[in-house]
Tab-separated table of C-alpha atoms and ligand atoms in Angstrom:
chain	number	residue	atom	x	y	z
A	88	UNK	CA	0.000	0.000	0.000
A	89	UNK	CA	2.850	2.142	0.799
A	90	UNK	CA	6.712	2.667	0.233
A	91	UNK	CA	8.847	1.146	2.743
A	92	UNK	CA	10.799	4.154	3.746
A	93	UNK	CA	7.413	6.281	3.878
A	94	UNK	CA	7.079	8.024	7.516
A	95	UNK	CA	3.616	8.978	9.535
A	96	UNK	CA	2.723	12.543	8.992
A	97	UNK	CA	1.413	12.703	12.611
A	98	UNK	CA	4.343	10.311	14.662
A	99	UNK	CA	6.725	9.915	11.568
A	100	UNK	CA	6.805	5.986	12.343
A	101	UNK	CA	6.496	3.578	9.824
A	102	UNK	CA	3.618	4.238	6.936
A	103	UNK	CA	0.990	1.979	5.913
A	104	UNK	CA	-0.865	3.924	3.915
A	105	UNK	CA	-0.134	6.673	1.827
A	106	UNK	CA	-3.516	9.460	0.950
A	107	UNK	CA	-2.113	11.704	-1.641
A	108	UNK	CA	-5.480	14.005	-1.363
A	109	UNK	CA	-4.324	14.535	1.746
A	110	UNK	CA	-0.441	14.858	0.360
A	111	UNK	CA	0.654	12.309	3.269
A	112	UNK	CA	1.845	9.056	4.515
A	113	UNK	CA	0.164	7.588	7.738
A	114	UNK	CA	0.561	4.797	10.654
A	115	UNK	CA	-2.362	2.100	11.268
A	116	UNK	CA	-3.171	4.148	14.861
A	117	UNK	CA	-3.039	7.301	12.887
A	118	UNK	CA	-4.829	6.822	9.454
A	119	UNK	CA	-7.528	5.125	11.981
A	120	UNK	CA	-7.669	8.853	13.626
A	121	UNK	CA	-8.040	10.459	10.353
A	122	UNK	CA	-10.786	8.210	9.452
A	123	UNK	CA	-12.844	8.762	13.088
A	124	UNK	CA	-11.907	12.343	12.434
A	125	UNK	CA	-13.378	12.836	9.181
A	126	UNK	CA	-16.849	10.680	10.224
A	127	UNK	CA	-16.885	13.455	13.498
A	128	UNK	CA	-16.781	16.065	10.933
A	129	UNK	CA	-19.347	14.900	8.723
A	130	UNK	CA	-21.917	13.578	11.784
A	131	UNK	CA	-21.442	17.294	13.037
A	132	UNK	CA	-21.587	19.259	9.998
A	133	UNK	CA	-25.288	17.916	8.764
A	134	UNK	CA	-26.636	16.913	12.308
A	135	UNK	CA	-26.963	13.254	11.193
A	136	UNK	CA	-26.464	11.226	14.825
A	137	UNK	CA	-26.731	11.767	18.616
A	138	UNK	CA	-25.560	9.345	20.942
A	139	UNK	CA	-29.498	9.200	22.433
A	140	UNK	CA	-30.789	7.695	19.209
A	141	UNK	CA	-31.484	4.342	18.145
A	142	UNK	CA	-29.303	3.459	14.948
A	143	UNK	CA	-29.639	1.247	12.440
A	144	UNK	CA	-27.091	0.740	10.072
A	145	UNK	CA	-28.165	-1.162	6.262
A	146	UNK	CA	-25.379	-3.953	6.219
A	147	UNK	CA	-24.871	-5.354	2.887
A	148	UNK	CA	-21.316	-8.104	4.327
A	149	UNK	CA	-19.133	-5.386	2.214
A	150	UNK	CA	-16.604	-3.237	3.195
A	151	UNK	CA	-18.191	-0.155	3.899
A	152	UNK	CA	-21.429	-0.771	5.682
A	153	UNK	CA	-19.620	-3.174	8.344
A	154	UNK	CA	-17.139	-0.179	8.811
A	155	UNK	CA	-19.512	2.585	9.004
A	156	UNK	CA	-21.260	0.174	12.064
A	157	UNK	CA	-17.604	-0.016	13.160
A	158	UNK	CA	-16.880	3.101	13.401
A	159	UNK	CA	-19.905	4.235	15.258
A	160	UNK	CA	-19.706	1.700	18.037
A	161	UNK	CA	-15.817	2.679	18.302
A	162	UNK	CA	-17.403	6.551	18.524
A	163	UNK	CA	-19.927	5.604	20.688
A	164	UNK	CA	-23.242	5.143	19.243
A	165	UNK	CA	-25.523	2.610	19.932
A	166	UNK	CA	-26.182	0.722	16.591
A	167	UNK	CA	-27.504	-2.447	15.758
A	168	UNK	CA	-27.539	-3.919	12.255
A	169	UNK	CA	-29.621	-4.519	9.579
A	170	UNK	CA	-29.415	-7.204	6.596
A	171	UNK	CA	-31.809	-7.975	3.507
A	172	UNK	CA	-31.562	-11.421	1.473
A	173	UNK	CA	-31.904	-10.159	-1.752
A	174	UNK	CA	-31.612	-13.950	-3.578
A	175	UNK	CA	-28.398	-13.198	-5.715
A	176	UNK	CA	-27.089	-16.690	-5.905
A	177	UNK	CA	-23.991	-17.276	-4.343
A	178	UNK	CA	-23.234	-13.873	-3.588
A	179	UNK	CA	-26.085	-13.525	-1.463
A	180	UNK	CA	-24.788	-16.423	0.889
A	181	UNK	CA	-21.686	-15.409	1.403
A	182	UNK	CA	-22.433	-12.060	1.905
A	183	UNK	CA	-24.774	-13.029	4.770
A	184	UNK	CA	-21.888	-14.660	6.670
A	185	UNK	CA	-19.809	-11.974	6.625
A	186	UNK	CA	-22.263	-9.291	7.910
A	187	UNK	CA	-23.615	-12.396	10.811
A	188	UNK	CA	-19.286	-13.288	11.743
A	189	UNK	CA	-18.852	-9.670	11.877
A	190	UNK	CA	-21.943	-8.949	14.621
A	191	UNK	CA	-21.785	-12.130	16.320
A	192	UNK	CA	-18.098	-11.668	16.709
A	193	UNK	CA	-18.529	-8.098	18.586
A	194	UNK	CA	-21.881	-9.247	20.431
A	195	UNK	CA	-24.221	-6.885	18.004
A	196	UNK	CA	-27.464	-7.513	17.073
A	197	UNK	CA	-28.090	-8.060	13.660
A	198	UNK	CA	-31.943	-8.281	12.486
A	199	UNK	CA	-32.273	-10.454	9.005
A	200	UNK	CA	-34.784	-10.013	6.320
A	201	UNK	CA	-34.951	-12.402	3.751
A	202	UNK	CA	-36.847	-11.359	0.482
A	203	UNK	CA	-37.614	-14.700	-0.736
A	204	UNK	CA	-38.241	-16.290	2.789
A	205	UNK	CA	-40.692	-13.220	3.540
A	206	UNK	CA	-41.941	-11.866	0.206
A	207	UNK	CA	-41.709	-14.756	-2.143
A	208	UNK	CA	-39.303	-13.688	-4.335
A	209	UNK	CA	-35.717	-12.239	-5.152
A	210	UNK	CA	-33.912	-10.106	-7.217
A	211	UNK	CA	-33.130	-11.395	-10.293
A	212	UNK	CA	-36.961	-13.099	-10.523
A	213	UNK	CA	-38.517	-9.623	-9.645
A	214	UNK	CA	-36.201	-7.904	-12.587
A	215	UNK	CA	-37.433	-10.542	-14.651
A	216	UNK	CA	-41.294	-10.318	-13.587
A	217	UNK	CA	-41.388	-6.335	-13.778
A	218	UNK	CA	-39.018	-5.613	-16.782
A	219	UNK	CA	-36.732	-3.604	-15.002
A	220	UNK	CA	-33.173	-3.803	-14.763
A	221	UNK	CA	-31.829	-5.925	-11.503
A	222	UNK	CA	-30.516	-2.815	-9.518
A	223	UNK	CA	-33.999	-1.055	-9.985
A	224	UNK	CA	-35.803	-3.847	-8.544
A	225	UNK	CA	-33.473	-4.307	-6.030
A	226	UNK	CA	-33.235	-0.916	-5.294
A	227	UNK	CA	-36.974	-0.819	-4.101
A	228	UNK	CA	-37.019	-3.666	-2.177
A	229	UNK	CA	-33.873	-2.088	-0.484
A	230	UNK	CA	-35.553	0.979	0.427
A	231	UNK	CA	-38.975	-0.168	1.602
A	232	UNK	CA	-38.037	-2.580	4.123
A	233	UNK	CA	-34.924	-0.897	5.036
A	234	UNK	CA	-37.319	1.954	6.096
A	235	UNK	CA	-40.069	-0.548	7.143
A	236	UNK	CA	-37.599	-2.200	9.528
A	237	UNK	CA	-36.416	1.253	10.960
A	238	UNK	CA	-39.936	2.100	11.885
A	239	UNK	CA	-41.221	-0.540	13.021
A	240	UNK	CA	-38.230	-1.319	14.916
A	241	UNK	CA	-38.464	2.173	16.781
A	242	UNK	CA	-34.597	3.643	15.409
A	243	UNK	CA	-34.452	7.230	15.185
A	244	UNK	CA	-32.352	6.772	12.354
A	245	UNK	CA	-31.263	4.519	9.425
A	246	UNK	CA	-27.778	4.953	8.139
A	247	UNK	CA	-26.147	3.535	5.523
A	248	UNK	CA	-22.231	2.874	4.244
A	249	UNK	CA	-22.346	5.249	0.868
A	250	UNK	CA	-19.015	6.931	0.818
A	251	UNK	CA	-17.238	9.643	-0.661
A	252	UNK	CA	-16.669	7.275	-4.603
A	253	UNK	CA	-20.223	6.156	-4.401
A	254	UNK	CA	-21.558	10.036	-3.696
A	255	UNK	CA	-18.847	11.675	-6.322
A	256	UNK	CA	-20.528	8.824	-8.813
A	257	UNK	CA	-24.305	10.056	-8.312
A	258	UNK	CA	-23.067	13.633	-8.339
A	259	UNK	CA	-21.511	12.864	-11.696
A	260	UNK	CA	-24.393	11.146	-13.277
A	261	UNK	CA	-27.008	13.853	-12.041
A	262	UNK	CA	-24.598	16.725	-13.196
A	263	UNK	CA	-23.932	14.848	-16.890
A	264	UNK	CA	-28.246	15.331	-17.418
A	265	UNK	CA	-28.362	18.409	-15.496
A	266	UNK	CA	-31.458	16.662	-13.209
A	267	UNK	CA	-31.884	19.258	-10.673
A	268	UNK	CA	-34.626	17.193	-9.153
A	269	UNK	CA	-31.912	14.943	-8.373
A	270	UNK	CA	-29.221	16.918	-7.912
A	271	UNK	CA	-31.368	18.805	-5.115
A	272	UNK	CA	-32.448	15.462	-3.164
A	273	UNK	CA	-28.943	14.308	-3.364
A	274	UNK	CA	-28.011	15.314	0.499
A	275	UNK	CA	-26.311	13.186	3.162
A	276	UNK	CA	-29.236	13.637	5.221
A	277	UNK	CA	-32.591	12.819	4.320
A	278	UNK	CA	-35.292	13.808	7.527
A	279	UNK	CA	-37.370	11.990	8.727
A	280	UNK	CA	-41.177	12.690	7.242
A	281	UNK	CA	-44.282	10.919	7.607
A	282	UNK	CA	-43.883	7.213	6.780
A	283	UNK	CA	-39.678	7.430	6.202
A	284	UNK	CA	-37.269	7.161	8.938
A	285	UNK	CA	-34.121	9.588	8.829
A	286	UNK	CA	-31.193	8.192	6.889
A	287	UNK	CA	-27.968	9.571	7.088
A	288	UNK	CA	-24.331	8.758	5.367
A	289	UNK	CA	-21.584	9.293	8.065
A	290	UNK	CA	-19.146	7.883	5.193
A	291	UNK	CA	-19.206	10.676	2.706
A	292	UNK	CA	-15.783	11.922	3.814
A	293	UNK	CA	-14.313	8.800	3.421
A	294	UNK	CA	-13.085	6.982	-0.196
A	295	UNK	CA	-13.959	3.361	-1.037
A	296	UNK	CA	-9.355	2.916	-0.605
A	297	UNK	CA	-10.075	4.494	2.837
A	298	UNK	CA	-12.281	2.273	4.414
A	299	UNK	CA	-11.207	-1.011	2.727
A	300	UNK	CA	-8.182	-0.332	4.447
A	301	UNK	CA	-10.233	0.263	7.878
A	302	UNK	CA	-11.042	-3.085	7.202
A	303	UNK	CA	-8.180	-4.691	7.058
A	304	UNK	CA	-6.355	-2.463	9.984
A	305	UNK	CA	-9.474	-3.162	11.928
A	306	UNK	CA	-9.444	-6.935	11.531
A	307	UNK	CA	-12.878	-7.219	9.697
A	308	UNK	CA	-13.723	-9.917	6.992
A	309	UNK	CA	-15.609	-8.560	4.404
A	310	UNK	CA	-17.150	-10.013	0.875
A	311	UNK	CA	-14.803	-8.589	-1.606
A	312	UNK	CA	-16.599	-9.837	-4.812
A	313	UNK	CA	-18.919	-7.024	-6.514
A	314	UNK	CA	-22.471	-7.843	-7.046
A	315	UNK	CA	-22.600	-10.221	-9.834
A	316	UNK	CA	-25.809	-7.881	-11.111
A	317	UNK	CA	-23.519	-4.476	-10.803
A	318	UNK	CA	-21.942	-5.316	-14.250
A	319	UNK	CA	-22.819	-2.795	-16.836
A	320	UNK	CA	-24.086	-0.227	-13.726
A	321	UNK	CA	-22.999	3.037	-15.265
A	322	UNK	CA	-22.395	4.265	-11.879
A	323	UNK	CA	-19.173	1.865	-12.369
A	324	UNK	CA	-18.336	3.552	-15.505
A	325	UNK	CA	-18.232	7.235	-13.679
A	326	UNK	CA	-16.292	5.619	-11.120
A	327	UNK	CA	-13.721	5.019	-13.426
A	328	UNK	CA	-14.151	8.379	-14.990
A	329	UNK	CA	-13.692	9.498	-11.466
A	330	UNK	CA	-10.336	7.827	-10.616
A	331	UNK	CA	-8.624	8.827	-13.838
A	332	UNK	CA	-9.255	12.554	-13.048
A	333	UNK	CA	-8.496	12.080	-8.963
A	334	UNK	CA	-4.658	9.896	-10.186
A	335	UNK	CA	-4.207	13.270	-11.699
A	336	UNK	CA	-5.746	15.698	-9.741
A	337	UNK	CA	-5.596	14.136	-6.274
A	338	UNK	CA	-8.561	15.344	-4.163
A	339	UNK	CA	-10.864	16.404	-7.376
A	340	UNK	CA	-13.161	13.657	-5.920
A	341	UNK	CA	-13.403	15.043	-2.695
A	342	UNK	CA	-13.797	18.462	-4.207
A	343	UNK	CA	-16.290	18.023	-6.713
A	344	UNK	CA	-18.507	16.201	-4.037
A	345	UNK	CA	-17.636	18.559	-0.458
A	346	UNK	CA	-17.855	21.698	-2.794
A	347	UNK	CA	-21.462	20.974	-4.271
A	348	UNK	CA	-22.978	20.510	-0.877
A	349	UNK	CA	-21.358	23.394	0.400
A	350	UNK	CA	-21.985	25.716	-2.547
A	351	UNK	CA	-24.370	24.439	-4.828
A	352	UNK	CA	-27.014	22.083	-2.651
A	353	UNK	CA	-28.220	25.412	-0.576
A	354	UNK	CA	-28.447	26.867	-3.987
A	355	UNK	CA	-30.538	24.633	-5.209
A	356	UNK	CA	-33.142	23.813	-1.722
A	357	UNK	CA	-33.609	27.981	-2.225
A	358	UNK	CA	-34.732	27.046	-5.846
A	359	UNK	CA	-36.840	24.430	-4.376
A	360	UNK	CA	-38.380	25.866	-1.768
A	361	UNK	CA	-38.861	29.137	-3.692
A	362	UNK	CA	-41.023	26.337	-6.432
A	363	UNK	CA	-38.517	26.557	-9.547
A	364	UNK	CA	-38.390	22.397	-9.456
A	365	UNK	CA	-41.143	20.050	-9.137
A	366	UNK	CA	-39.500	17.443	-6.332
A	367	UNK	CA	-41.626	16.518	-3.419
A	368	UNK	CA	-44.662	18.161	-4.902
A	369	UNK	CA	-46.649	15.191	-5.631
A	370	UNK	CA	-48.865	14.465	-2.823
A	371	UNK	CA	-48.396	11.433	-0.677
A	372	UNK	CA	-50.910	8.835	0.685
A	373	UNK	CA	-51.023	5.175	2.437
A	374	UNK	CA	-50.829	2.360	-0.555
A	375	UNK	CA	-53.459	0.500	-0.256
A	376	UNK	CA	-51.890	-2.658	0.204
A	377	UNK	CA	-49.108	-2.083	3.112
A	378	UNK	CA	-49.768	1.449	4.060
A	379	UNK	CA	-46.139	2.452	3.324
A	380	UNK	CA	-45.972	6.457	1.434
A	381	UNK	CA	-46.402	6.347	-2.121
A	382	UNK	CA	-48.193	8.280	-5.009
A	383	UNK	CA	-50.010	5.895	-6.710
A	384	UNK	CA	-52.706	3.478	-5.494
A	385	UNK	CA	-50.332	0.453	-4.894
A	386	UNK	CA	-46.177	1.625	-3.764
A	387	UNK	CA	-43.510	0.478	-6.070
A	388	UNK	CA	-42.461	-2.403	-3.639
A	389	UNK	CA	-46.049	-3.944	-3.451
A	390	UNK	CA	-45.872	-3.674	-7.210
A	391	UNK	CA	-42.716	-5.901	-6.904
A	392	UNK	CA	-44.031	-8.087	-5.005
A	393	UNK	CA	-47.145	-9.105	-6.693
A	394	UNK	CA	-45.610	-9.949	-9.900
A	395	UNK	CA	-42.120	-11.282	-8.894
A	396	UNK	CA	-43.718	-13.628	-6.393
A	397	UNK	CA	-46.295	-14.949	-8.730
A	398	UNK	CA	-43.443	-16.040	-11.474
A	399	UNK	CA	-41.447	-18.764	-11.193
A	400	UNK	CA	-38.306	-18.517	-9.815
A	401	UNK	CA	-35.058	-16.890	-12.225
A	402	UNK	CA	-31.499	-18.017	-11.548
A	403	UNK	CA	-29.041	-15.071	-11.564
A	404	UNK	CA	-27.051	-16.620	-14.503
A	405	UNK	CA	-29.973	-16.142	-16.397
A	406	UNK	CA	-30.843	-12.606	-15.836
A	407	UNK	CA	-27.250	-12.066	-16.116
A	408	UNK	CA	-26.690	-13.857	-19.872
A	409	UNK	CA	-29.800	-11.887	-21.172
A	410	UNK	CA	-28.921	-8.597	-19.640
A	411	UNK	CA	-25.638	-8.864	-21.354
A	412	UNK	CA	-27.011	-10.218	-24.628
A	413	UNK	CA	-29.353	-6.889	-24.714
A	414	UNK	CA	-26.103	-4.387	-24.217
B	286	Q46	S1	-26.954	-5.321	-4.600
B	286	Q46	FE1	-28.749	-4.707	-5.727
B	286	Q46	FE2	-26.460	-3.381	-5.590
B	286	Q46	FE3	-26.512	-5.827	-6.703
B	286	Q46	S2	-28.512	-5.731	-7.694
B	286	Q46	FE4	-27.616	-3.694	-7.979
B	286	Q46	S3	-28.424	-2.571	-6.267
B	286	Q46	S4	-25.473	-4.028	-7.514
B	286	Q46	S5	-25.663	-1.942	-4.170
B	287	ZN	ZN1	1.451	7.784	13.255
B	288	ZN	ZN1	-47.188	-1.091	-0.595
């Protein structure tokens, strides 16, 4: 990770990592400082956490949502953890282990969903059954019951391990169409309104580098395989596009993404507010089928549900062969 000779900006001991946005070299007790640091700084800046409320942190068994519930147990919160089966094949089982080792091992409490167990179906047979492509569908099922589960569990709060690549990727996409719907939702903290819990990314200081290697300082076994269904994601693509600028720009990433909510999201809530865009003005009621917020007569995830779990079962490899036949 780092050259040899390569000394700790803070204790000049040995290096283990070097962070050229931040133009230095630090020690395992040191870059671990930085990273509590920079999750302080972001918790503080947008209000997201107190140590009163109930937390519960979306754990997927990757890197960064086991070390975002890391790092706030380490800072103190109380946190317990959430995971959803979403029925990807082999990645979906192993996955699940490493999100139960990591909260049995520490003595946390880890509360399991599993969409074909509970709902009758899972991802790649719901992006066959509705049309849509695998992260759509499996982005709805993720949202519903990870705010289902935070209300009905009583947290105060949902948060969830998006950091600093994953928020510079959105930002990109959003700013390549000019959506200012978008752009203006895309905040680290969402509050809480009727039928949605608050959710809140303590990560977005952080880079994907960063906290894989809080991972492996910290000890904690994480699925390194990408979603099988990711390929093709365009928000992979912009990633890329991302890392070629920040190898020769370093901190461009951090930048682009710190810079737009401090200079161009208040711009654009004032153009909200003041009625120049259209977001949140569609009115919301109970769907009739689970009650959950939505603007139609049936929510997106009871949509989901009705036709994935009435089709017969898809394997992954499937969806997978076809999706990539159609690019
Ligand atoms: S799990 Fe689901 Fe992701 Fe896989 S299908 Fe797409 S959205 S890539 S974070
Ligand atoms: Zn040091
Ligand atoms: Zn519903």
């Amino acid at each position: 990770m780092v050259a040899a000779a390569s000394k700790c900006r803070v204790c000049r001991g040995p290096a283990i990592i070097d962070l050229p946005r931040h133009n230095a070299h630090f020690c395992a007790e040191h870059f671990l400082d930085l990273c509590r640091r920079q999750v302080m700084k972001a918790i503080d800046k947008f209000d997201m956490l107190t140590t009163a409320d109930r937390v519960l942190v979306a754990v997927s068994g990757g890197k960064d949502s086991l070390a975002v519930w890391d790092l706030l147990i380490d800072l103190g919160y109380q946190a317990d953890g959430l995971y959803v089966g979403l029925g990807i094949g082999d990645y979906s089982d192993t996955s699940a282990d490493y999100a139960r080792r990591f909260a049995s091992e520490r003595g946390l409490k880890l509360i399991e969903i599993s969409l074909r167990g509970e709902y009758g179906y899972d991802v790649p047979t719901a992006a066959r059954a509705t049309k849509r492509v695998p992260c759509s569908a499996c982005g709805i099922s993720k949202r519903h019951l990870f705010d289902k589960a935070a209300l009905d569990g009583g947290y105060t709060v949902l948060v969830t391990g998006h950091n600093l690549d994953d928020e510079a990727a959105v930002l990109f996409g959003n700013t390549l169409r000019w959506d200012v719907e978008y752009l203006a939702r895309q905040l680290p903290v969402l509050p809480a309104r009727n039928g949605f819990p608050k959710k809140v990314k303590p990560l977005i200081r952080l880079t994907e580098r960063e906290m894989a290697a809080w991972c492996i300082v910290r000890g904690i076994d994480y699925i390194v395989d990408e979603c099988p269904m990711a390929a093709g994601n365009k928000h992979l693509a912009y990633k890329a596009a991302l890392n070629a600028i920040e190898t020769e720009s370093p901190g461009s990433k951090a930048a682009f993404y710190l810079n737009f909510l401090e200079n161009m999201a208040p711009v654009l809530a004032a153009a909200t507010v003041a009625g120049t865009s259209a977001s949140g003005s569609e009115a919301l009621h109970a769907c009739s089928s689970c009650g959950a917020p939505t603007t139609g007569d049936i929510c997106a995830f009871c949509n989901i549900v009705n036709k994935a779990s009435a089709h017969e079962p898809v394997p992954v490899e499937l969806v997978m062969a076809n999706g990539r036949s159609k690019r």
